[in-house]
Amino acid sequence: FKMVFVRVTKSKAYYKRFQVKFRRRREGRTDYRQRKRLCCQAKNKYQSPKYRIVVRFTNRQVICQVVYSLIDGDRVLTSASSNELPRYGLEVGLKNYAAAYCTGLLCARRLLQKVGLDDVYEGNDEVDGNVVSTTVGKTTYYVDEVDEDKRPFRALLDVGCKTTSTGCRIFGALKGAADGGLDIPHSEKRFPGYDRDSKEYDADMHRERIFGGHVGEYMEYLEEEDNTKYQQQFASYLAEDIEADGLEELYEGVHEKIREDPSASEKKAFTPDKSFKRKVKKTLAERKADVQAKKDAKNAELEEDDDE
């Protein structure tokens, strides 16, 4: 048997020069290449921040935040979560495309109210799925009209490590924020209804998705094909008396209520339950006594079996 010569690549010199990547890169939580381009501002802008609209999905909710970066960390200007949507009449389906649109709309209206632009830029009331843009000089703004005195609030979409496939729910939040009056650079190429091969965009299909049409279709299909599964999967919808036909009307009402009052609800003061008391830890002697009692009980049980 002859040993094959293998060159040692990871030698002592390799490990001496090895540079550990940033912690959040090692954890797979931050794409620093993307983050650098979203945060770095031109020096002639004199430290005016670059705003990002950050969209994240958890197992139960959608979170939208408008964030800007400083040297010592990020600052959140405003945020909205789909957990707030029950205030506006949406109790179920808080993580789908339609809920993402509502959350983006709520975040946009709340931000513009905070900075005093909610009356100037009201956004798109008639949801049709089309991309709205206006060109002033050499600059394109993604709003209906640009005011002479106050320019629209520009924010860049931050998707994090999420895959930006066509029809992704992130773009539902983007469309909601854009319709809410924010100036977010985008195109229709990743919206539902865009055909990559023919390069055509079906805005009606996108509008249907915004109003939960895809959920309604599946509800009708499941009710006909497998009623048991329908009762199980849409139990929360049935508990709220929500049917497939009434989804569009429901979401229209939610959009109207968000525009009427986008302000955050008052925080409730936390009151701990003082009646709860932790059990006192047993001493070593008590633990030994418990073990001995279990042994005696088991021995007595075995003796009874032997007698029988």
PDB file of C-alpha atoms in Angstrom:
ATOM      1  CA  PHE A   1       0.000   0.000   0.000  1.00  0.00           C
ATOM      2  CA  LYS A   2       1.466   3.302  -1.111  1.00  0.00           C
ATOM      3  CA  MET A   3       0.449   6.626   0.453  1.00  0.00           C
ATOM      4  CA  VAL A   4      -0.615   9.345  -1.988  1.00  0.00           C
ATOM      5  CA  PHE A   5       0.971  12.760  -1.479  1.00  0.00           C
ATOM      6  CA  VAL A   6      -1.675  15.279  -0.367  1.00  0.00           C
ATOM      7  CA  ARG A   7      -0.774  18.929  -0.037  1.00  0.00           C
ATOM      8  CA  VAL A   8      -1.830  20.441   3.305  1.00  0.00           C
ATOM      9  CA  THR A   9      -3.734  23.612   2.390  1.00  0.00           C
ATOM     10  CA  LYS A  10      -5.067  24.475   5.832  1.00  0.00           C
ATOM     11  CA  SER A  11      -1.701  24.815   7.474  1.00  0.00           C
ATOM     12  CA  LYS A  12      -0.643  26.862  10.482  1.00  0.00           C
ATOM     13  CA  ALA A  13      -0.068  29.868   8.204  1.00  0.00           C
ATOM     14  CA  TYR A  14      -3.668  29.553   6.915  1.00  0.00           C
ATOM     15  CA  TYR A  15      -5.165  29.617  10.399  1.00  0.00           C
ATOM     16  CA  LYS A  16      -2.905  32.488  11.538  1.00  0.00           C
ATOM     17  CA  ARG A  17      -4.256  34.649   8.699  1.00  0.00           C
ATOM     18  CA  PHE A  18      -7.859  33.467   8.888  1.00  0.00           C
ATOM     19  CA  GLN A  19     -10.310  36.324   9.474  1.00  0.00           C
ATOM     20  CA  VAL A  20     -13.629  35.488  11.099  1.00  0.00           C
ATOM     21  CA  LYS A  21     -16.695  36.884   9.334  1.00  0.00           C
ATOM     22  CA  PHE A  22     -19.126  39.206  11.132  1.00  0.00           C
ATOM     23  CA  ARG A  23     -21.336  37.461  13.664  1.00  0.00           C
ATOM     24  CA  ARG A  24     -24.599  38.212  11.872  1.00  0.00           C
ATOM     25  CA  ARG A  25     -23.054  36.918   8.618  1.00  0.00           C
ATOM     26  CA  ARG A  26     -22.034  33.683  10.364  1.00  0.00           C
ATOM     27  CA  GLU A  27     -25.590  33.332  11.662  1.00  0.00           C
ATOM     28  CA  GLY A  28     -26.990  33.985   8.180  1.00  0.00           C
ATOM     29  CA  ARG A  29     -29.021  36.972   9.388  1.00  0.00           C
ATOM     30  CA  THR A  30     -27.466  39.949   7.556  1.00  0.00           C
ATOM     31  CA  ASP A  31     -26.426  40.344   3.940  1.00  0.00           C
ATOM     32  CA  TYR A  32     -23.665  42.936   4.392  1.00  0.00           C
ATOM     33  CA  ARG A  33     -23.177  43.467   0.658  1.00  0.00           C
ATOM     34  CA  GLN A  34     -26.824  44.515   0.421  1.00  0.00           C
ATOM     35  CA  ARG A  35     -26.730  46.480   3.671  1.00  0.00           C
ATOM     36  CA  LYS A  36     -23.732  48.562   2.592  1.00  0.00           C
ATOM     37  CA  ARG A  37     -25.515  49.699  -0.562  1.00  0.00           C
ATOM     38  CA  LEU A  38     -28.724  50.491   1.334  1.00  0.00           C
ATOM     39  CA  CYS A  39     -27.022  52.498   4.093  1.00  0.00           C
ATOM     40  CA  CYS A  40     -24.071  54.310   2.496  1.00  0.00           C
ATOM     41  CA  GLN A  41     -24.897  57.918   1.686  1.00  0.00           C
ATOM     42  CA  ALA A  42     -22.997  60.243  -0.657  1.00  0.00           C
ATOM     43  CA  LYS A  43     -20.701  62.630   1.262  1.00  0.00           C
ATOM     44  CA  ASN A  44     -22.196  65.676  -0.432  1.00  0.00           C
ATOM     45  CA  LYS A  45     -25.525  64.845   1.251  1.00  0.00           C
ATOM     46  CA  TYR A  46     -23.991  65.952   4.588  1.00  0.00           C
ATOM     47  CA  GLN A  47     -25.015  63.026   6.772  1.00  0.00           C
ATOM     48  CA  SER A  48     -28.693  63.100   5.819  1.00  0.00           C
ATOM     49  CA  PRO A  49     -29.855  59.533   6.484  1.00  0.00           C
ATOM     50  CA  LYS A  50     -30.900  56.991   3.885  1.00  0.00           C
ATOM     51  CA  TYR A  51     -34.238  55.533   4.936  1.00  0.00           C
ATOM     52  CA  ARG A  52     -35.102  51.860   4.458  1.00  0.00           C
ATOM     53  CA  ILE A  53     -38.477  50.178   4.669  1.00  0.00           C
ATOM     54  CA  VAL A  54     -37.645  46.864   6.315  1.00  0.00           C
ATOM     55  CA  VAL A  55     -40.103  43.990   5.771  1.00  0.00           C
ATOM     56  CA  ARG A  56     -39.781  40.809   7.824  1.00  0.00           C
ATOM     57  CA  PHE A  57     -42.003  37.735   8.235  1.00  0.00           C
ATOM     58  CA  THR A  58     -42.198  35.633  11.384  1.00  0.00           C
ATOM     59  CA  ASN A  59     -44.242  32.461  11.852  1.00  0.00           C
ATOM     60  CA  ARG A  60     -47.296  34.496  12.846  1.00  0.00           C
ATOM     61  CA  GLN A  61     -47.009  38.076  11.636  1.00  0.00           C
ATOM     62  CA  VAL A  62     -45.651  40.634   9.169  1.00  0.00           C
ATOM     63  CA  ILE A  63     -43.457  43.459  10.478  1.00  0.00           C
ATOM     64  CA  CYS A  64     -42.764  46.677   8.534  1.00  0.00           C
ATOM     65  CA  GLN A  65     -40.352  49.306   9.851  1.00  0.00           C
ATOM     66  CA  VAL A  66     -38.871  52.515   8.478  1.00  0.00           C
ATOM     67  CA  VAL A  67     -35.245  52.539   9.630  1.00  0.00           C
ATOM     68  CA  TYR A  68     -32.150  54.687   9.187  1.00  0.00           C
ATOM     69  CA  SER A  69     -28.567  53.929  10.187  1.00  0.00           C
ATOM     70  CA  LEU A  70     -26.138  55.814  12.408  1.00  0.00           C
ATOM     71  CA  ILE A  71     -22.556  54.959  13.276  1.00  0.00           C
ATOM     72  CA  ASP A  72     -23.607  53.283  16.543  1.00  0.00           C
ATOM     73  CA  GLY A  73     -26.579  51.345  15.172  1.00  0.00           C
ATOM     74  CA  ASP A  74     -29.958  51.611  13.486  1.00  0.00           C
ATOM     75  CA  ARG A  75     -32.844  53.839  14.551  1.00  0.00           C
ATOM     76  CA  VAL A  76     -36.478  52.914  13.904  1.00  0.00           C
ATOM     77  CA  LEU A  77     -38.550  55.893  12.796  1.00  0.00           C
ATOM     78  CA  THR A  78     -41.848  54.027  12.837  1.00  0.00           C
ATOM     79  CA  SER A  79     -43.100  50.469  12.689  1.00  0.00           C
ATOM     80  CA  ALA A  80     -46.275  48.518  12.046  1.00  0.00           C
ATOM     81  CA  SER A  81     -47.180  44.886  12.585  1.00  0.00           C
ATOM     82  CA  SER A  82     -49.994  42.724  11.256  1.00  0.00           C
ATOM     83  CA  ASN A  83     -50.846  41.981  14.912  1.00  0.00           C
ATOM     84  CA  GLU A  84     -52.387  45.478  14.921  1.00  0.00           C
ATOM     85  CA  LEU A  85     -54.811  44.648  12.096  1.00  0.00           C
ATOM     86  CA  PRO A  86     -57.545  43.255  14.413  1.00  0.00           C
ATOM     87  CA  ARG A  87     -58.046  46.916  15.452  1.00  0.00           C
ATOM     88  CA  TYR A  88     -59.086  47.600  11.874  1.00  0.00           C
ATOM     89  CA  GLY A  89     -61.377  44.594  11.475  1.00  0.00           C
ATOM     90  CA  LEU A  90     -59.006  41.884  10.200  1.00  0.00           C
ATOM     91  CA  GLU A  91     -58.902  39.090  12.762  1.00  0.00           C
ATOM     92  CA  VAL A  92     -57.562  36.181  10.661  1.00  0.00           C
ATOM     93  CA  GLY A  93     -54.975  35.554   7.947  1.00  0.00           C
ATOM     94  CA  LEU A  94     -52.367  37.927   9.369  1.00  0.00           C
ATOM     95  CA  LYS A  95     -49.452  36.622   7.298  1.00  0.00           C
ATOM     96  CA  ASN A  96     -50.745  36.294   3.735  1.00  0.00           C
ATOM     97  CA  TYR A  97     -50.244  38.654   0.761  1.00  0.00           C
ATOM     98  CA  ALA A  98     -53.315  40.762   1.538  1.00  0.00           C
ATOM     99  CA  ALA A  99     -52.239  41.179   5.192  1.00  0.00           C
ATOM    100  CA  ALA A 100     -48.740  42.197   4.033  1.00  0.00           C
ATOM    101  CA  TYR A 101     -50.338  44.893   1.838  1.00  0.00           C
ATOM    102  CA  CYS A 102     -52.406  46.168   4.788  1.00  0.00           C
ATOM    103  CA  THR A 103     -49.318  46.268   7.049  1.00  0.00           C
ATOM    104  CA  GLY A 104     -47.309  48.198   4.451  1.00  0.00           C
ATOM    105  CA  LEU A 105     -50.191  50.658   4.033  1.00  0.00           C
ATOM    106  CA  LEU A 106     -50.450  51.119   7.809  1.00  0.00           C
ATOM    107  CA  CYS A 107     -46.691  51.727   8.143  1.00  0.00           C
ATOM    108  CA  ALA A 108     -46.702  54.302   5.330  1.00  0.00           C
ATOM    109  CA  ARG A 109     -49.711  56.256   6.620  1.00  0.00           C
ATOM    110  CA  ARG A 110     -48.334  56.214  10.184  1.00  0.00           C
ATOM    111  CA  LEU A 111     -44.961  57.522   9.042  1.00  0.00           C
ATOM    112  CA  LEU A 112     -46.423  60.320   6.885  1.00  0.00           C
ATOM    113  CA  GLN A 113     -48.663  61.342   9.775  1.00  0.00           C
ATOM    114  CA  LYS A 114     -45.598  61.509  12.018  1.00  0.00           C
ATOM    115  CA  VAL A 115     -43.570  63.719   9.638  1.00  0.00           C
ATOM    116  CA  GLY A 116     -46.547  65.875   8.630  1.00  0.00           C
ATOM    117  CA  LEU A 117     -46.902  64.719   5.023  1.00  0.00           C
ATOM    118  CA  ASP A 118     -50.137  62.720   5.328  1.00  0.00           C
ATOM    119  CA  ASP A 119     -52.294  65.542   3.891  1.00  0.00           C
ATOM    120  CA  VAL A 120     -49.836  66.310   1.058  1.00  0.00           C
ATOM    121  CA  TYR A 121     -49.299  62.708  -0.090  1.00  0.00           C
ATOM    122  CA  GLU A 122     -52.484  60.689   0.370  1.00  0.00           C
ATOM    123  CA  GLY A 123     -51.329  57.841  -1.873  1.00  0.00           C
ATOM    124  CA  ASN A 124     -53.459  55.714  -4.159  1.00  0.00           C
ATOM    125  CA  ASP A 125     -57.039  55.287  -2.891  1.00  0.00           C
ATOM    126  CA  GLU A 126     -58.194  53.188  -5.867  1.00  0.00           C
ATOM    127  CA  VAL A 127     -56.189  49.974  -5.685  1.00  0.00           C
ATOM    128  CA  ASP A 128     -55.646  48.748  -9.245  1.00  0.00           C
ATOM    129  CA  GLY A 129     -52.248  47.013  -9.080  1.00  0.00           C
ATOM    130  CA  ASN A 130     -50.503  49.446 -11.451  1.00  0.00           C
ATOM    131  CA  VAL A 131     -47.138  51.097 -10.691  1.00  0.00           C
ATOM    132  CA  VAL A 132     -47.550  54.847 -10.176  1.00  0.00           C
ATOM    133  CA  SER A 133     -44.676  57.206 -11.027  1.00  0.00           C
ATOM    134  CA  THR A 134     -44.077  60.881 -11.826  1.00  0.00           C
ATOM    135  CA  THR A 135     -40.981  62.387 -13.438  1.00  0.00           C
ATOM    136  CA  VAL A 136     -39.872  65.848 -12.319  1.00  0.00           C
ATOM    137  CA  GLY A 137     -36.778  67.053 -14.147  1.00  0.00           C
ATOM    138  CA  LYS A 138     -34.396  64.084 -14.222  1.00  0.00           C
ATOM    139  CA  THR A 139     -35.794  62.424 -11.101  1.00  0.00           C
ATOM    140  CA  THR A 140     -38.569  59.816 -11.027  1.00  0.00           C
ATOM    141  CA  TYR A 141     -40.828  59.804  -7.966  1.00  0.00           C
ATOM    142  CA  TYR A 142     -43.127  56.850  -7.329  1.00  0.00           C
ATOM    143  CA  VAL A 143     -46.153  58.921  -6.277  1.00  0.00           C
ATOM    144  CA  ASP A 144     -49.157  60.414  -8.120  1.00  0.00           C
ATOM    145  CA  GLU A 145     -48.158  64.073  -7.896  1.00  0.00           C
ATOM    146  CA  VAL A 146     -45.124  65.864  -6.496  1.00  0.00           C
ATOM    147  CA  ASP A 147     -45.788  68.897  -4.315  1.00  0.00           C
ATOM    148  CA  GLU A 148     -43.857  72.086  -5.138  1.00  0.00           C
ATOM    149  CA  ASP A 149     -42.797  72.754  -1.539  1.00  0.00           C
ATOM    150  CA  LYS A 150     -42.420  69.290  -0.031  1.00  0.00           C
ATOM    151  CA  ARG A 151     -40.934  66.339  -1.854  1.00  0.00           C
ATOM    152  CA  PRO A 152     -42.215  62.825  -1.074  1.00  0.00           C
ATOM    153  CA  PHE A 153     -40.604  60.685   1.629  1.00  0.00           C
ATOM    154  CA  ARG A 154     -38.224  58.272  -0.110  1.00  0.00           C
ATOM    155  CA  ALA A 155     -37.417  54.868   1.386  1.00  0.00           C
ATOM    156  CA  LEU A 156     -35.604  51.875  -0.110  1.00  0.00           C
ATOM    157  CA  LEU A 157     -36.927  48.340   0.264  1.00  0.00           C
ATOM    158  CA  ASP A 158     -34.856  46.116   2.578  1.00  0.00           C
ATOM    159  CA  VAL A 159     -35.698  42.430   2.027  1.00  0.00           C
ATOM    160  CA  GLY A 160     -32.964  40.968   4.238  1.00  0.00           C
ATOM    161  CA  CYS A 161     -32.015  37.383   3.302  1.00  0.00           C
ATOM    162  CA  LYS A 162     -35.431  36.556   1.832  1.00  0.00           C
ATOM    163  CA  THR A 163     -35.579  35.206  -1.737  1.00  0.00           C
ATOM    164  CA  THR A 164     -37.164  37.854  -3.973  1.00  0.00           C
ATOM    165  CA  SER A 165     -39.135  35.556  -6.264  1.00  0.00           C
ATOM    166  CA  THR A 166     -42.027  36.804  -8.405  1.00  0.00           C
ATOM    167  CA  GLY A 167     -45.200  37.147  -6.313  1.00  0.00           C
ATOM    168  CA  CYS A 168     -43.345  37.108  -2.972  1.00  0.00           C
ATOM    169  CA  ARG A 169     -45.315  38.558  -0.036  1.00  0.00           C
ATOM    170  CA  ILE A 170     -42.573  41.144   0.543  1.00  0.00           C
ATOM    171  CA  PHE A 171     -43.788  42.909  -2.581  1.00  0.00           C
ATOM    172  CA  GLY A 172     -47.295  42.997  -1.119  1.00  0.00           C
ATOM    173  CA  ALA A 173     -45.933  45.112   1.737  1.00  0.00           C
ATOM    174  CA  LEU A 174     -44.004  47.207  -0.802  1.00  0.00           C
ATOM    175  CA  LYS A 175     -47.166  47.858  -2.835  1.00  0.00           C
ATOM    176  CA  GLY A 176     -49.103  48.760   0.323  1.00  0.00           C
ATOM    177  CA  ALA A 177     -46.445  51.274   1.386  1.00  0.00           C
ATOM    178  CA  ALA A 178     -46.274  52.740  -2.144  1.00  0.00           C
ATOM    179  CA  ASP A 179     -50.076  53.100  -2.267  1.00  0.00           C
ATOM    180  CA  GLY A 180     -49.876  54.667   1.191  1.00  0.00           C
ATOM    181  CA  GLY A 181     -47.864  57.602  -0.176  1.00  0.00           C
ATOM    182  CA  LEU A 182     -44.213  56.596   0.275  1.00  0.00           C
ATOM    183  CA  ASP A 183     -41.762  57.093  -2.574  1.00  0.00           C
ATOM    184  CA  ILE A 184     -40.234  53.615  -3.001  1.00  0.00           C
ATOM    185  CA  PRO A 185     -38.335  52.899  -6.243  1.00  0.00           C
ATOM    186  CA  HIS A 186     -39.764  49.713  -7.805  1.00  0.00           C
ATOM    187  CA  SER A 187     -41.144  48.161 -10.981  1.00  0.00           C
ATOM    188  CA  GLU A 188     -43.836  45.576 -11.764  1.00  0.00           C
ATOM    189  CA  LYS A 189     -41.324  42.807 -12.611  1.00  0.00           C
ATOM    190  CA  ARG A 190     -41.706  40.987  -9.260  1.00  0.00           C
ATOM    191  CA  PHE A 191     -45.409  41.612  -8.703  1.00  0.00           C
ATOM    192  CA  PRO A 192     -47.932  38.775  -9.118  1.00  0.00           C
ATOM    193  CA  GLY A 193     -49.244  38.883 -12.674  1.00  0.00           C
ATOM    194  CA  TYR A 194     -45.929  39.624 -14.404  1.00  0.00           C
ATOM    195  CA  ASP A 195     -44.961  37.120 -17.113  1.00  0.00           C
ATOM    196  CA  ARG A 196     -41.212  36.899 -17.530  1.00  0.00           C
ATOM    197  CA  ASP A 197     -41.325  35.284 -20.977  1.00  0.00           C
ATOM    198  CA  SER A 198     -43.805  37.608 -22.661  1.00  0.00           C
ATOM    199  CA  LYS A 199     -42.733  40.581 -20.494  1.00  0.00           C
ATOM    200  CA  GLU A 200     -46.371  41.519 -19.891  1.00  0.00           C
ATOM    201  CA  TYR A 201     -47.961  42.573 -16.621  1.00  0.00           C
ATOM    202  CA  ASP A 202     -51.519  41.683 -15.605  1.00  0.00           C
ATOM    203  CA  ALA A 203     -52.499  44.345 -13.047  1.00  0.00           C
ATOM    204  CA  ASP A 204     -55.917  42.735 -12.449  1.00  0.00           C
ATOM    205  CA  MET A 205     -54.257  39.564 -11.189  1.00  0.00           C
ATOM    206  CA  HIS A 206     -52.201  41.624  -8.745  1.00  0.00           C
ATOM    207  CA  ARG A 207     -55.311  43.483  -7.584  1.00  0.00           C
ATOM    208  CA  GLU A 208     -57.048  40.152  -6.978  1.00  0.00           C
ATOM    209  CA  ARG A 209     -54.115  39.014  -4.816  1.00  0.00           C
ATOM    210  CA  ILE A 210     -54.215  42.273  -2.797  1.00  0.00           C
ATOM    211  CA  PHE A 211     -57.879  41.640  -1.938  1.00  0.00           C
ATOM    212  CA  GLY A 212     -57.324  37.983  -1.014  1.00  0.00           C
ATOM    213  CA  GLY A 213     -58.777  36.499  -4.213  1.00  0.00           C
ATOM    214  CA  HIS A 214     -56.324  33.583  -4.126  1.00  0.00           C
ATOM    215  CA  VAL A 215     -57.470  32.713  -0.582  1.00  0.00           C
ATOM    216  CA  GLY A 216     -61.135  32.894  -1.640  1.00  0.00           C
ATOM    217  CA  GLU A 217     -60.511  30.587  -4.616  1.00  0.00           C
ATOM    218  CA  TYR A 218     -58.819  27.998  -2.420  1.00  0.00           C
ATOM    219  CA  MET A 219     -61.628  28.221   0.134  1.00  0.00           C
ATOM    220  CA  GLU A 220     -64.223  27.491  -2.569  1.00  0.00           C
ATOM    221  CA  TYR A 221     -62.130  24.679  -4.048  1.00  0.00           C
ATOM    222  CA  LEU A 222     -61.548  23.020  -0.668  1.00  0.00           C
ATOM    223  CA  GLU A 223     -65.191  23.343   0.364  1.00  0.00           C
ATOM    224  CA  GLU A 224     -66.251  21.410  -2.743  1.00  0.00           C
ATOM    225  CA  GLU A 225     -63.452  18.813  -2.796  1.00  0.00           C
ATOM    226  CA  ASP A 226     -62.758  18.081   0.891  1.00  0.00           C
ATOM    227  CA  ASN A 227     -65.181  19.643   3.360  1.00  0.00           C
ATOM    228  CA  THR A 228     -63.465  18.099   6.397  1.00  0.00           C
ATOM    229  CA  LYS A 229     -60.146  19.684   5.504  1.00  0.00           C
ATOM    230  CA  TYR A 230     -61.951  22.956   4.755  1.00  0.00           C
ATOM    231  CA  GLN A 231     -63.527  22.966   8.227  1.00  0.00           C
ATOM    232  CA  GLN A 232     -60.136  22.262   9.768  1.00  0.00           C
ATOM    233  CA  GLN A 233     -57.925  24.612   7.723  1.00  0.00           C
ATOM    234  CA  PHE A 234     -60.292  27.609   7.699  1.00  0.00           C
ATOM    235  CA  ALA A 235     -61.682  27.128  11.216  1.00  0.00           C
ATOM    236  CA  SER A 236     -60.627  30.644  12.286  1.00  0.00           C
ATOM    237  CA  TYR A 237     -62.306  32.147   9.184  1.00  0.00           C
ATOM    238  CA  LEU A 238     -65.533  30.236   9.893  1.00  0.00           C
ATOM    239  CA  ALA A 239     -65.448  31.303  13.554  1.00  0.00           C
ATOM    240  CA  GLU A 240     -65.437  34.950  12.374  1.00  0.00           C
ATOM    241  CA  ASP A 241     -68.189  34.229   9.764  1.00  0.00           C
ATOM    242  CA  ILE A 242     -65.840  35.107   6.888  1.00  0.00           C
ATOM    243  CA  GLU A 243     -66.699  33.525   3.551  1.00  0.00           C
ATOM    244  CA  ALA A 244     -64.879  33.547   0.221  1.00  0.00           C
ATOM    245  CA  ASP A 245     -67.354  36.004  -1.322  1.00  0.00           C
ATOM    246  CA  GLY A 246     -66.889  38.602   1.427  1.00  0.00           C
ATOM    247  CA  LEU A 247     -63.072  38.847   1.430  1.00  0.00           C
ATOM    248  CA  GLU A 248     -62.796  41.785  -0.993  1.00  0.00           C
ATOM    249  CA  GLU A 249     -65.338  43.821   0.960  1.00  0.00           C
ATOM    250  CA  LEU A 250     -63.518  42.960   4.190  1.00  0.00           C
ATOM    251  CA  TYR A 251     -60.133  44.183   2.914  1.00  0.00           C
ATOM    252  CA  GLU A 252     -61.655  47.338   1.429  1.00  0.00           C
ATOM    253  CA  GLY A 253     -63.050  48.165   4.865  1.00  0.00           C
ATOM    254  CA  VAL A 254     -59.657  47.520   6.477  1.00  0.00           C
ATOM    255  CA  HIS A 255     -57.924  49.892   4.010  1.00  0.00           C
ATOM    256  CA  GLU A 256     -60.461  52.639   4.738  1.00  0.00           C
ATOM    257  CA  LYS A 257     -60.088  52.289   8.515  1.00  0.00           C
ATOM    258  CA  ILE A 258     -56.282  52.374   8.268  1.00  0.00           C
ATOM    259  CA  ARG A 259     -56.446  55.638   6.314  1.00  0.00           C
ATOM    260  CA  GLU A 260     -58.858  57.135   8.857  1.00  0.00           C
ATOM    261  CA  ASP A 261     -56.637  56.475  11.882  1.00  0.00           C
ATOM    262  CA  PRO A 262     -53.142  55.019  11.308  1.00  0.00           C
ATOM    263  CA  SER A 263     -51.819  56.108  14.720  1.00  0.00           C
ATOM    264  CA  ALA A 264     -50.496  53.459  17.074  1.00  0.00           C
ATOM    265  CA  SER A 265     -52.657  52.310  19.972  1.00  0.00           C
ATOM    266  CA  GLU A 266     -51.728  53.316  23.498  1.00  0.00           C
ATOM    267  CA  LYS A 267     -49.441  50.949  25.325  1.00  0.00           C
ATOM    268  CA  LYS A 268     -50.993  49.128  28.248  1.00  0.00           C
ATOM    269  CA  ALA A 269     -49.018  49.190  31.485  1.00  0.00           C
ATOM    270  CA  PHE A 270     -47.645  45.779  32.412  1.00  0.00           C
ATOM    271  CA  THR A 271     -48.967  44.427  35.703  1.00  0.00           C
ATOM    272  CA  PRO A 272     -47.329  41.186  36.836  1.00  0.00           C
ATOM    273  CA  ASP A 273     -49.316  38.403  38.494  1.00  0.00           C
ATOM    274  CA  LYS A 274     -48.177  38.699  42.123  1.00  0.00           C
ATOM    275  CA  SER A 275     -50.288  35.765  43.282  1.00  0.00           C
ATOM    276  CA  PHE A 276     -47.865  33.336  41.609  1.00  0.00           C
ATOM    277  CA  LYS A 277     -45.169  31.958  43.882  1.00  0.00           C
ATOM    278  CA  ARG A 278     -42.356  29.676  42.866  1.00  0.00           C
ATOM    279  CA  LYS A 279     -42.198  26.358  44.703  1.00  0.00           C
ATOM    280  CA  VAL A 280     -39.517  26.115  47.370  1.00  0.00           C
ATOM    281  CA  LYS A 281     -36.589  23.964  46.251  1.00  0.00           C
ATOM    282  CA  LYS A 282     -36.373  20.616  48.035  1.00  0.00           C
ATOM    283  CA  THR A 283     -33.393  19.838  50.211  1.00  0.00           C
ATOM    284  CA  LEU A 284     -31.074  16.903  49.504  1.00  0.00           C
ATOM    285  CA  ALA A 285     -32.612  14.887  52.364  1.00  0.00           C
ATOM    286  CA  GLU A 286     -36.138  15.445  50.988  1.00  0.00           C
ATOM    287  CA  ARG A 287     -35.089  14.393  47.483  1.00  0.00           C
ATOM    288  CA  LYS A 288     -33.453  11.227  48.848  1.00  0.00           C
ATOM    289  CA  ALA A 289     -36.587  10.466  50.866  1.00  0.00           C
ATOM    290  CA  ASP A 290     -38.738  10.796  47.721  1.00  0.00           C
ATOM    291  CA  VAL A 291     -36.463   8.407  45.808  1.00  0.00           C
ATOM    292  CA  GLN A 292     -36.548   5.899  48.686  1.00  0.00           C
ATOM    293  CA  ALA A 293     -40.367   6.120  48.836  1.00  0.00           C
ATOM    294  CA  LYS A 294     -40.589   5.329  45.113  1.00  0.00           C
ATOM    295  CA  LYS A 295     -38.228   2.361  45.574  1.00  0.00           C
ATOM    296  CA  ASP A 296     -40.265   1.010  48.505  1.00  0.00           C
ATOM    297  CA  ALA A 297     -43.521   1.351  46.552  1.00  0.00           C
ATOM    298  CA  LYS A 298     -42.038  -0.499  43.564  1.00  0.00           C
ATOM    299  CA  ASN A 299     -40.607  -3.276  45.779  1.00  0.00           C
ATOM    300  CA  ALA A 300     -43.988  -3.702  47.473  1.00  0.00           C
ATOM    301  CA  GLU A 301     -45.665  -3.965  44.053  1.00  0.00           C
ATOM    302  CA  LEU A 302     -43.177  -6.633  42.910  1.00  0.00           C
ATOM    303  CA  GLU A 303     -43.684  -8.654  46.108  1.00  0.00           C
ATOM    304  CA  GLU A 304     -47.466  -8.655  45.562  1.00  0.00           C
ATOM    305  CA  ASP A 305     -46.946  -9.973  42.026  1.00  0.00           C
ATOM    306  CA  ASP A 306     -44.696 -12.758  43.346  1.00  0.00           C
ATOM    307  CA  ASP A 307     -47.299 -13.802  45.982  1.00  0.00           C
ATOM    308  CA  GLU A 308     -49.991 -14.076  43.317  1.00  0.00           C
TER     309      GLU A 308
END
